[in-house]
Amino acid sequence: MRVGIIGLGSMGTILLESFLDSGVIKEKDITVINRTKEKALKAKEAYPAIHVADTIAEAVKRSDYFFVCVKPLQFACVIDEIAPVCTQKQLCISITSPISVELLESKVDCKVARIIPTILNRALAGSTLISYGKRCTTEDQKQVHAFMSHFSEPLEIEENITRVSSDIVSCGPAFFSYLLQQFIDGAVRQTEISKEDATTLATNMIIGMGRLLEQGHYTLPTLQERVCVPGGITGEGIKVLEQEVGHMFDHLFQQTHAKYYHEQKKILEAFTNQATNK
C-alpha cells in the first residue's frame, strides 16, 4: 500500500512516525509534502527512504491512501488541488474534525473517510476515531480498520458525536496533563516535597493507574472505591474535589463545542469563496 501525507504538522508527523514504528508501512511507500519544504526534508533525514513531493498533485498521484493533515482554514485550497487529480480507486482521509465526510465527499471524486488520531498513537496506543463516506465499501472499511489497528484501537463514530469524541480522545491528553501538573504544583506549594520528586511520583502513579485499567483489575468507579477507605484520608480529598470541580467539565465541553461550530462556519465560508472565485 502506498501512503501520502499532506501536511507535517503535529498530527501529520505523529501519523508518519506511527506508521513506521508500527511497521504497517515501509519508508519507500510513503510520500510526504508540507507547505514549507524544509519540514518535509527534515522528516526525510530521519526516514531517508520516504519520498518528498514537490506538489500536492504529485503526492496524491503516488498514493493509494492519502491523509490530509492541514489546518482547517487551509483545507479548501488543498482540496482544490486534490480534486482534479484523485481517482475513484483512491481513498482521501481527512484528520480535521470540523470537516464532515459528507462535505469532503461533495468536493472530490475519490473515496472518503475521516480519522481523528491522538498523540497516544505515537506510543502505539489510544483510540482512533473513524467515519466513512458512502463510497467506501465494506472491504475498504475492513482495510482501514486493520491498517489503523497496528497503532491504535479504531472506533467508528457517527457525525453527531464527533466533537465530544475528539475532546476525549485527541484533546484529553492535554486536558489531563494540565490537571496532573496542577496536582504536582499544589503538592509542591503546600509541602516540602521537591518538584522533581512530586513529578516522578505522579508520573509513575498515572502510568500504573492506566495499567490497572488496561489489565481489567478495576474500572474507574471500583478503583476509587478500593482506594477510598470510609473515614480515611483519601475520602477527605474526594470531598474537596466534589466541592470544587463542580460543573468544570460541562463548561469545558461547552467551550470546545462553541469553537468547533465557529471553525465549521469559517471552513464553509472558505469553500464558498473558493467556488465563487473560480
PDB file of C-alpha atoms in Angstrom:
ATOM      1  CA  MET A   1       0.000   0.000   0.000  1.00  0.00           C
ATOM      2  CA  ARG A   2       1.276   3.476  -0.918  1.00  0.00           C
ATOM      3  CA  VAL A   3       0.508   6.268   1.551  1.00  0.00           C
ATOM      4  CA  GLY A   4       0.667  10.033   1.145  1.00  0.00           C
ATOM      5  CA  ILE A   5       0.740  12.569   3.966  1.00  0.00           C
ATOM      6  CA  ILE A   6      -0.213  16.130   3.058  1.00  0.00           C
ATOM      7  CA  GLY A   7       0.922  18.353   5.919  1.00  0.00           C
ATOM      8  CA  LEU A   8       3.575  17.515   8.509  1.00  0.00           C
ATOM      9  CA  GLY A   9       2.312  19.474  11.481  1.00  0.00           C
ATOM     10  CA  SER A  10       1.909  17.847  14.879  1.00  0.00           C
ATOM     11  CA  MET A  11      -0.632  15.201  13.858  1.00  0.00           C
ATOM     12  CA  GLY A  12       0.786  14.591  10.391  1.00  0.00           C
ATOM     13  CA  THR A  13       4.181  13.879  11.942  1.00  0.00           C
ATOM     14  CA  ILE A  14       2.658  11.623  14.586  1.00  0.00           C
ATOM     15  CA  LEU A  15       0.931   9.615  11.850  1.00  0.00           C
ATOM     16  CA  LEU A  16       4.175   9.316   9.897  1.00  0.00           C
ATOM     17  CA  GLU A  17       6.062   8.110  12.974  1.00  0.00           C
ATOM     18  CA  SER A  18       3.249   5.740  13.981  1.00  0.00           C
ATOM     19  CA  PHE A  19       3.052   4.190  10.505  1.00  0.00           C
ATOM     20  CA  LEU A  20       6.770   3.477  10.501  1.00  0.00           C
ATOM     21  CA  ASP A  21       7.234   2.493  14.162  1.00  0.00           C
ATOM     22  CA  SER A  22       4.355   0.013  13.941  1.00  0.00           C
ATOM     23  CA  GLY A  23       5.723  -1.486  10.736  1.00  0.00           C
ATOM     24  CA  VAL A  24       2.401  -1.168   8.913  1.00  0.00           C
ATOM     25  CA  ILE A  25       4.051   0.853   6.095  1.00  0.00           C
ATOM     26  CA  LYS A  26       7.577   0.817   4.732  1.00  0.00           C
ATOM     27  CA  GLU A  27       9.500   4.055   4.276  1.00  0.00           C
ATOM     28  CA  LYS A  28       9.727   3.620   0.494  1.00  0.00           C
ATOM     29  CA  ASP A  29       5.922   3.510   0.249  1.00  0.00           C
ATOM     30  CA  ILE A  30       5.372   6.897   1.907  1.00  0.00           C
ATOM     31  CA  THR A  31       5.206  10.250   0.140  1.00  0.00           C
ATOM     32  CA  VAL A  32       5.082  13.484   2.151  1.00  0.00           C
ATOM     33  CA  ILE A  33       4.586  17.130   1.339  1.00  0.00           C
ATOM     34  CA  ASN A  34       4.476  20.192   3.552  1.00  0.00           C
ATOM     35  CA  ARG A  35       3.804  23.859   2.867  1.00  0.00           C
ATOM     36  CA  THR A  36       7.358  24.646   3.982  1.00  0.00           C
ATOM     37  CA  LYS A  37       9.549  22.068   2.269  1.00  0.00           C
ATOM     38  CA  GLU A  38      12.227  22.291   4.996  1.00  0.00           C
ATOM     39  CA  LYS A  39       9.999  20.381   7.409  1.00  0.00           C
ATOM     40  CA  ALA A  40       9.472  17.609   4.842  1.00  0.00           C
ATOM     41  CA  LEU A  41      13.221  17.411   4.194  1.00  0.00           C
ATOM     42  CA  LYS A  42      13.828  17.171   7.942  1.00  0.00           C
ATOM     43  CA  ALA A  43      11.468  14.178   8.057  1.00  0.00           C
ATOM     44  CA  LYS A  44      13.487  12.630   5.232  1.00  0.00           C
ATOM     45  CA  GLU A  45      16.657  12.999   7.322  1.00  0.00           C
ATOM     46  CA  ALA A  46      15.013  10.771   9.950  1.00  0.00           C
ATOM     47  CA  TYR A  47      13.483   8.416   7.369  1.00  0.00           C
ATOM     48  CA  PRO A  48      15.738   8.517   4.266  1.00  0.00           C
ATOM     49  CA  ALA A  49      13.629   6.236   2.054  1.00  0.00           C
ATOM     50  CA  ILE A  50      10.457   8.349   2.150  1.00  0.00           C
ATOM     51  CA  HIS A  51       9.715  10.480  -0.912  1.00  0.00           C
ATOM     52  CA  VAL A  52       9.282  14.250  -0.624  1.00  0.00           C
ATOM     53  CA  ALA A  53       6.852  15.525  -3.251  1.00  0.00           C
ATOM     54  CA  ASP A  54       7.125  18.918  -4.892  1.00  0.00           C
ATOM     55  CA  THR A  55       3.365  19.375  -5.296  1.00  0.00           C
ATOM     56  CA  ILE A  56       0.158  18.139  -3.694  1.00  0.00           C
ATOM     57  CA  ALA A  57      -0.860  16.644  -7.049  1.00  0.00           C
ATOM     58  CA  GLU A  58       2.335  14.589  -7.104  1.00  0.00           C
ATOM     59  CA  ALA A  59       1.726  13.318  -3.547  1.00  0.00           C
ATOM     60  CA  VAL A  60      -1.817  12.270  -4.468  1.00  0.00           C
ATOM     61  CA  LYS A  61      -0.769  10.506  -7.678  1.00  0.00           C
ATOM     62  CA  ARG A  62       1.836   8.464  -5.796  1.00  0.00           C
ATOM     63  CA  SER A  63      -0.670   7.241  -3.153  1.00  0.00           C
ATOM     64  CA  ASP A  64      -3.430   4.691  -2.647  1.00  0.00           C
ATOM     65  CA  TYR A  65      -4.395   6.301   0.671  1.00  0.00           C
ATOM     66  CA  PHE A  66      -3.581   9.964   1.202  1.00  0.00           C
ATOM     67  CA  PHE A  67      -4.028  11.746   4.530  1.00  0.00           C
ATOM     68  CA  VAL A  68      -4.946  15.437   4.551  1.00  0.00           C
ATOM     69  CA  CYS A  69      -3.355  16.826   7.723  1.00  0.00           C
ATOM     70  CA  VAL A  70      -3.543  20.578   7.177  1.00  0.00           C
ATOM     71  CA  LYS A  71      -5.076  23.315   9.330  1.00  0.00           C
ATOM     72  CA  PRO A  72      -8.843  23.786   8.867  1.00  0.00           C
ATOM     73  CA  LEU A  73      -8.598  27.125   7.066  1.00  0.00           C
ATOM     74  CA  GLN A  74      -6.056  25.702   4.580  1.00  0.00           C
ATOM     75  CA  PHE A  75      -8.373  22.824   3.751  1.00  0.00           C
ATOM     76  CA  ALA A  76     -10.365  24.392   0.919  1.00  0.00           C
ATOM     77  CA  CYS A  77      -7.229  25.364  -1.028  1.00  0.00           C
ATOM     78  CA  VAL A  78      -5.689  21.901  -0.564  1.00  0.00           C
ATOM     79  CA  ILE A  79      -8.861  20.118  -1.689  1.00  0.00           C
ATOM     80  CA  ASP A  80      -8.918  22.391  -4.733  1.00  0.00           C
ATOM     81  CA  GLU A  81      -5.537  20.929  -5.729  1.00  0.00           C
ATOM     82  CA  ILE A  82      -6.548  17.341  -4.904  1.00  0.00           C
ATOM     83  CA  ALA A  83      -9.881  17.249  -6.740  1.00  0.00           C
ATOM     84  CA  PRO A  84      -8.595  17.341 -10.347  1.00  0.00           C
ATOM     85  CA  VAL A  85      -6.073  14.511  -9.882  1.00  0.00           C
ATOM     86  CA  CYS A  86      -7.617  11.994  -7.471  1.00  0.00           C
ATOM     87  CA  THR A  87      -9.275   8.850  -8.854  1.00  0.00           C
ATOM     88  CA  GLN A  88     -12.235   6.735  -7.798  1.00  0.00           C
ATOM     89  CA  LYS A  89      -9.932   3.948  -6.594  1.00  0.00           C
ATOM     90  CA  GLN A  90      -8.079   6.174  -4.138  1.00  0.00           C
ATOM     91  CA  LEU A  91      -9.049   6.947  -0.546  1.00  0.00           C
ATOM     92  CA  CYS A  92      -8.783  10.500   0.777  1.00  0.00           C
ATOM     93  CA  ILE A  93      -8.592  10.578   4.585  1.00  0.00           C
ATOM     94  CA  SER A  94      -9.049  13.841   6.456  1.00  0.00           C
ATOM     95  CA  ILE A  95      -7.938  14.233  10.072  1.00  0.00           C
ATOM     96  CA  THR A  96      -9.850  17.509  10.595  1.00  0.00           C
ATOM     97  CA  SER A  97     -12.886  17.058  12.847  1.00  0.00           C
ATOM     98  CA  PRO A  98     -14.945  20.065  11.592  1.00  0.00           C
ATOM     99  CA  ILE A  99     -14.808  18.670   8.034  1.00  0.00           C
ATOM    100  CA  SER A 100     -17.622  16.132   7.711  1.00  0.00           C
ATOM    101  CA  VAL A 101     -17.211  13.171   5.377  1.00  0.00           C
ATOM    102  CA  GLU A 102     -20.310  14.397   3.526  1.00  0.00           C
ATOM    103  CA  LEU A 103     -18.708  17.773   2.815  1.00  0.00           C
ATOM    104  CA  LEU A 104     -15.426  16.209   1.735  1.00  0.00           C
ATOM    105  CA  GLU A 105     -17.229  13.675  -0.463  1.00  0.00           C
ATOM    106  CA  SER A 106     -19.015  16.511  -2.256  1.00  0.00           C
ATOM    107  CA  LYS A 107     -15.670  18.055  -3.242  1.00  0.00           C
ATOM    108  CA  VAL A 108     -13.749  15.046  -4.615  1.00  0.00           C
ATOM    109  CA  ASP A 109     -14.497  12.012  -6.797  1.00  0.00           C
ATOM    110  CA  CYS A 110     -12.444   9.522  -4.771  1.00  0.00           C
ATOM    111  CA  LYS A 111     -13.475   7.528  -1.712  1.00  0.00           C
ATOM    112  CA  VAL A 112     -13.521   9.484   1.530  1.00  0.00           C
ATOM    113  CA  ALA A 113     -13.003   8.807   5.218  1.00  0.00           C
ATOM    114  CA  ARG A 114     -12.108  10.829   8.287  1.00  0.00           C
ATOM    115  CA  ILE A 115      -9.898   9.721  11.134  1.00  0.00           C
ATOM    116  CA  ILE A 116      -9.181  11.614  14.326  1.00  0.00           C
ATOM    117  CA  PRO A 117      -5.838  10.485  15.741  1.00  0.00           C
ATOM    118  CA  THR A 118      -4.302  11.219  19.146  1.00  0.00           C
ATOM    119  CA  ILE A 119      -0.815  11.875  20.432  1.00  0.00           C
ATOM    120  CA  LEU A 120      -1.161   8.497  22.193  1.00  0.00           C
ATOM    121  CA  ASN A 121      -0.793   6.819  18.798  1.00  0.00           C
ATOM    122  CA  ARG A 122       2.896   7.744  18.999  1.00  0.00           C
ATOM    123  CA  ALA A 123       3.170   5.080  21.722  1.00  0.00           C
ATOM    124  CA  LEU A 124       1.090   2.701  19.527  1.00  0.00           C
ATOM    125  CA  ALA A 125      -1.769   3.205  21.983  1.00  0.00           C
ATOM    126  CA  GLY A 126      -5.046   5.070  22.342  1.00  0.00           C
ATOM    127  CA  SER A 127      -8.094   5.170  20.104  1.00  0.00           C
ATOM    128  CA  THR A 128      -8.518   6.419  16.546  1.00  0.00           C
ATOM    129  CA  LEU A 129     -11.960   7.714  15.586  1.00  0.00           C
ATOM    130  CA  ILE A 130     -13.157   6.815  12.086  1.00  0.00           C
ATOM    131  CA  SER A 131     -16.069   7.939   9.897  1.00  0.00           C
ATOM    132  CA  TYR A 132     -16.630   6.589   6.372  1.00  0.00           C
ATOM    133  CA  GLY A 133     -18.128   8.203   3.295  1.00  0.00           C
ATOM    134  CA  LYS A 134     -20.818   6.486   1.254  1.00  0.00           C
ATOM    135  CA  ARG A 135     -18.379   5.424  -1.469  1.00  0.00           C
ATOM    136  CA  CYS A 136     -16.337   3.295   0.938  1.00  0.00           C
ATOM    137  CA  THR A 137     -17.149  -0.396   0.522  1.00  0.00           C
ATOM    138  CA  THR A 138     -17.243  -2.945   3.328  1.00  0.00           C
ATOM    139  CA  GLU A 139     -13.855  -4.135   2.134  1.00  0.00           C
ATOM    140  CA  ASP A 140     -12.486  -0.572   2.284  1.00  0.00           C
ATOM    141  CA  GLN A 141     -13.700  -0.266   5.857  1.00  0.00           C
ATOM    142  CA  LYS A 142     -12.099  -3.565   6.832  1.00  0.00           C
ATOM    143  CA  GLN A 143      -8.796  -2.472   5.305  1.00  0.00           C
ATOM    144  CA  VAL A 144      -8.790   0.901   7.052  1.00  0.00           C
ATOM    145  CA  HIS A 145      -9.717  -0.711  10.367  1.00  0.00           C
ATOM    146  CA  ALA A 146      -6.934  -3.280  10.020  1.00  0.00           C
ATOM    147  CA  PHE A 147      -4.475  -0.573   8.968  1.00  0.00           C
ATOM    148  CA  MET A 148      -5.222   1.689  11.956  1.00  0.00           C
ATOM    149  CA  SER A 149      -5.222  -1.290  14.356  1.00  0.00           C
ATOM    150  CA  HIS A 150      -1.447  -1.535  14.041  1.00  0.00           C
ATOM    151  CA  PHE A 151      -1.007   1.505  16.273  1.00  0.00           C
ATOM    152  CA  SER A 152      -4.406   2.263  17.844  1.00  0.00           C
ATOM    153  CA  GLU A 153      -7.840   0.982  18.796  1.00  0.00           C
ATOM    154  CA  PRO A 154     -10.119   2.091  15.918  1.00  0.00           C
ATOM    155  CA  LEU A 155     -13.673   3.140  16.744  1.00  0.00           C
ATOM    156  CA  GLU A 156     -16.257   4.058  14.110  1.00  0.00           C
ATOM    157  CA  ILE A 157     -18.383   7.052  15.164  1.00  0.00           C
ATOM    158  CA  GLU A 158     -21.387   8.982  13.874  1.00  0.00           C
ATOM    159  CA  GLU A 159     -21.166  12.658  12.945  1.00  0.00           C
ATOM    160  CA  ASN A 160     -23.238  13.855  15.929  1.00  0.00           C
ATOM    161  CA  ILE A 161     -20.623  12.730  18.482  1.00  0.00           C
ATOM    162  CA  THR A 162     -17.531  13.746  16.511  1.00  0.00           C
ATOM    163  CA  ARG A 163     -16.636  16.770  18.644  1.00  0.00           C
ATOM    164  CA  VAL A 164     -17.118  15.190  22.062  1.00  0.00           C
ATOM    165  CA  SER A 165     -15.305  12.016  20.964  1.00  0.00           C
ATOM    166  CA  SER A 166     -12.412  14.135  19.733  1.00  0.00           C
ATOM    167  CA  ASP A 167     -12.379  16.068  23.011  1.00  0.00           C
ATOM    168  CA  ILE A 168     -11.963  12.796  24.908  1.00  0.00           C
ATOM    169  CA  VAL A 169      -9.543  11.019  22.572  1.00  0.00           C
ATOM    170  CA  SER A 170      -7.474  13.768  20.999  1.00  0.00           C
ATOM    171  CA  CYS A 171      -7.710  16.730  23.414  1.00  0.00           C
ATOM    172  CA  GLY A 172      -7.979  14.590  26.560  1.00  0.00           C
ATOM    173  CA  PRO A 173      -4.215  14.029  26.973  1.00  0.00           C
ATOM    174  CA  ALA A 174      -3.677  17.810  27.080  1.00  0.00           C
ATOM    175  CA  PHE A 175      -6.572  18.357  29.492  1.00  0.00           C
ATOM    176  CA  PHE A 176      -5.438  15.692  31.933  1.00  0.00           C
ATOM    177  CA  SER A 177      -1.746  16.545  31.677  1.00  0.00           C
ATOM    178  CA  TYR A 178      -2.746  20.078  32.716  1.00  0.00           C
ATOM    179  CA  LEU A 179      -4.700  18.724  35.688  1.00  0.00           C
ATOM    180  CA  LEU A 180      -1.834  16.435  36.669  1.00  0.00           C
ATOM    181  CA  GLN A 181       0.584  19.375  36.546  1.00  0.00           C
ATOM    182  CA  GLN A 182      -1.738  21.338  38.837  1.00  0.00           C
ATOM    183  CA  PHE A 183      -1.815  18.330  41.199  1.00  0.00           C
ATOM    184  CA  ILE A 184       2.005  18.308  41.276  1.00  0.00           C
ATOM    185  CA  ASP A 185       2.279  22.085  41.730  1.00  0.00           C
ATOM    186  CA  GLY A 186      -0.214  22.011  44.610  1.00  0.00           C
ATOM    187  CA  ALA A 187       1.822  19.328  46.386  1.00  0.00           C
ATOM    188  CA  VAL A 188       4.989  21.408  45.990  1.00  0.00           C
ATOM    189  CA  ARG A 189       3.329  24.610  47.241  1.00  0.00           C
ATOM    190  CA  GLN A 190       1.744  23.009  50.294  1.00  0.00           C
ATOM    191  CA  THR A 191       4.555  20.691  51.458  1.00  0.00           C
ATOM    192  CA  GLU A 192       8.328  20.296  51.430  1.00  0.00           C
ATOM    193  CA  ILE A 193       8.424  17.804  48.530  1.00  0.00           C
ATOM    194  CA  SER A 194      10.601  18.808  45.579  1.00  0.00           C
ATOM    195  CA  LYS A 195       9.025  19.351  42.161  1.00  0.00           C
ATOM    196  CA  GLU A 196      11.264  16.615  40.767  1.00  0.00           C
ATOM    197  CA  ASP A 197      10.115  14.041  43.322  1.00  0.00           C
ATOM    198  CA  ALA A 198       6.466  15.052  43.022  1.00  0.00           C
ATOM    199  CA  THR A 199       6.669  14.771  39.226  1.00  0.00           C
ATOM    200  CA  THR A 200       8.271  11.322  39.415  1.00  0.00           C
ATOM    201  CA  LEU A 201       5.668  10.044  41.872  1.00  0.00           C
ATOM    202  CA  ALA A 202       2.725  11.497  39.938  1.00  0.00           C
ATOM    203  CA  THR A 203       4.015  10.202  36.593  1.00  0.00           C
ATOM    204  CA  ASN A 204       4.514   6.696  37.962  1.00  0.00           C
ATOM    205  CA  MET A 205       1.076   6.870  39.583  1.00  0.00           C
ATOM    206  CA  ILE A 206      -0.721   7.745  36.344  1.00  0.00           C
ATOM    207  CA  ILE A 207       1.170   5.079  34.370  1.00  0.00           C
ATOM    208  CA  GLY A 208       0.352   2.439  36.976  1.00  0.00           C
ATOM    209  CA  MET A 209      -3.278   3.508  37.107  1.00  0.00           C
ATOM    210  CA  GLY A 210      -3.500   3.098  33.338  1.00  0.00           C
ATOM    211  CA  ARG A 211      -2.099  -0.415  33.602  1.00  0.00           C
ATOM    212  CA  LEU A 212      -4.640  -1.376  36.276  1.00  0.00           C
ATOM    213  CA  LEU A 213      -7.452  -0.257  33.993  1.00  0.00           C
ATOM    214  CA  GLU A 214      -5.910  -1.792  30.878  1.00  0.00           C
ATOM    215  CA  GLN A 215      -5.421  -5.160  32.562  1.00  0.00           C
ATOM    216  CA  GLY A 216      -9.010  -5.149  33.824  1.00  0.00           C
ATOM    217  CA  HIS A 217      -8.228  -5.244  37.541  1.00  0.00           C
ATOM    218  CA  TYR A 218     -10.562  -2.294  38.174  1.00  0.00           C
ATOM    219  CA  THR A 219     -12.986   0.074  36.495  1.00  0.00           C
ATOM    220  CA  LEU A 220     -12.828   3.777  37.285  1.00  0.00           C
ATOM    221  CA  PRO A 221     -15.567   3.524  39.966  1.00  0.00           C
ATOM    222  CA  THR A 222     -14.156   0.349  41.578  1.00  0.00           C
ATOM    223  CA  LEU A 223     -10.648   1.808  41.624  1.00  0.00           C
ATOM    224  CA  GLN A 224     -11.926   4.825  43.527  1.00  0.00           C
ATOM    225  CA  GLU A 225     -13.869   2.581  45.933  1.00  0.00           C
ATOM    226  CA  ARG A 226     -10.822   0.423  46.594  1.00  0.00           C
ATOM    227  CA  VAL A 227      -8.525   3.344  47.412  1.00  0.00           C
ATOM    228  CA  CYS A 228     -11.085   5.460  49.260  1.00  0.00           C
ATOM    229  CA  VAL A 229     -11.450   3.726  52.656  1.00  0.00           C
ATOM    230  CA  PRO A 230     -14.504   5.023  54.601  1.00  0.00           C
ATOM    231  CA  GLY A 231     -13.430   7.706  57.060  1.00  0.00           C
ATOM    232  CA  GLY A 232      -9.896   7.764  55.641  1.00  0.00           C
ATOM    233  CA  ILE A 233      -7.625  10.470  54.277  1.00  0.00           C
ATOM    234  CA  THR A 234      -8.490   9.822  50.618  1.00  0.00           C
ATOM    235  CA  GLY A 235     -12.136  10.484  51.413  1.00  0.00           C
ATOM    236  CA  GLU A 236     -11.272  13.939  52.711  1.00  0.00           C
ATOM    237  CA  GLY A 237      -9.521  14.712  49.427  1.00  0.00           C
ATOM    238  CA  ILE A 238     -12.533  13.453  47.448  1.00  0.00           C
ATOM    239  CA  LYS A 239     -14.754  15.851  49.409  1.00  0.00           C
ATOM    240  CA  VAL A 240     -12.635  18.761  48.183  1.00  0.00           C
ATOM    241  CA  LEU A 241     -12.879  17.528  44.590  1.00  0.00           C
ATOM    242  CA  GLU A 242     -16.655  17.150  44.882  1.00  0.00           C
ATOM    243  CA  GLN A 243     -16.956  20.731  46.112  1.00  0.00           C
ATOM    244  CA  GLU A 244     -14.537  22.400  43.719  1.00  0.00           C
ATOM    245  CA  VAL A 245     -14.754  20.507  40.417  1.00  0.00           C
ATOM    246  CA  GLY A 246     -18.469  21.185  40.125  1.00  0.00           C
ATOM    247  CA  HIS A 247     -19.522  21.788  36.515  1.00  0.00           C
ATOM    248  CA  MET A 248     -15.973  22.396  35.295  1.00  0.00           C
ATOM    249  CA  PHE A 249     -16.106  19.679  32.639  1.00  0.00           C
ATOM    250  CA  ASP A 250     -19.553  20.795  31.475  1.00  0.00           C
ATOM    251  CA  HIS A 251     -18.042  24.223  30.818  1.00  0.00           C
ATOM    252  CA  LEU A 252     -15.052  22.631  29.075  1.00  0.00           C
ATOM    253  CA  PHE A 253     -17.272  20.768  26.587  1.00  0.00           C
ATOM    254  CA  GLN A 254     -19.403  23.871  26.051  1.00  0.00           C
ATOM    255  CA  GLN A 255     -16.277  25.857  25.154  1.00  0.00           C
ATOM    256  CA  THR A 256     -14.798  23.264  22.786  1.00  0.00           C
ATOM    257  CA  HIS A 257     -18.122  22.808  21.020  1.00  0.00           C
ATOM    258  CA  ALA A 258     -18.531  26.574  20.573  1.00  0.00           C
ATOM    259  CA  LYS A 259     -15.058  26.740  18.981  1.00  0.00           C
ATOM    260  CA  TYR A 260     -15.858  23.707  16.813  1.00  0.00           C
ATOM    261  CA  TYR A 261     -19.015  25.261  15.332  1.00  0.00           C
ATOM    262  CA  HIS A 262     -17.191  28.563  14.787  1.00  0.00           C
ATOM    263  CA  GLU A 263     -14.478  26.717  12.824  1.00  0.00           C
ATOM    264  CA  GLN A 264     -17.088  24.831  10.809  1.00  0.00           C
ATOM    265  CA  LYS A 265     -18.685  28.132   9.783  1.00  0.00           C
ATOM    266  CA  LYS A 266     -15.335  29.594   8.665  1.00  0.00           C
ATOM    267  CA  ILE A 267     -14.483  26.425   6.710  1.00  0.00           C
ATOM    268  CA  LEU A 268     -17.818  26.502   4.865  1.00  0.00           C
ATOM    269  CA  GLU A 269     -17.205  30.170   4.049  1.00  0.00           C
ATOM    270  CA  ALA A 270     -13.758  29.277   2.692  1.00  0.00           C
ATOM    271  CA  PHE A 271     -15.236  26.606   0.420  1.00  0.00           C
ATOM    272  CA  THR A 272     -17.946  29.040  -0.738  1.00  0.00           C
ATOM    273  CA  ASN A 273     -15.383  31.736  -1.517  1.00  0.00           C
ATOM    274  CA  GLN A 274     -13.240  29.190  -3.355  1.00  0.00           C
ATOM    275  CA  ALA A 275     -16.187  28.215  -5.554  1.00  0.00           C
ATOM    276  CA  THR A 276     -17.124  31.872  -6.191  1.00  0.00           C
ATOM    277  CA  ASN A 277     -13.609  32.802  -7.285  1.00  0.00           C
ATOM    278  CA  LYS A 278     -13.363  30.036  -9.892  1.00  0.00           C
TER     279      LYS A 278
END
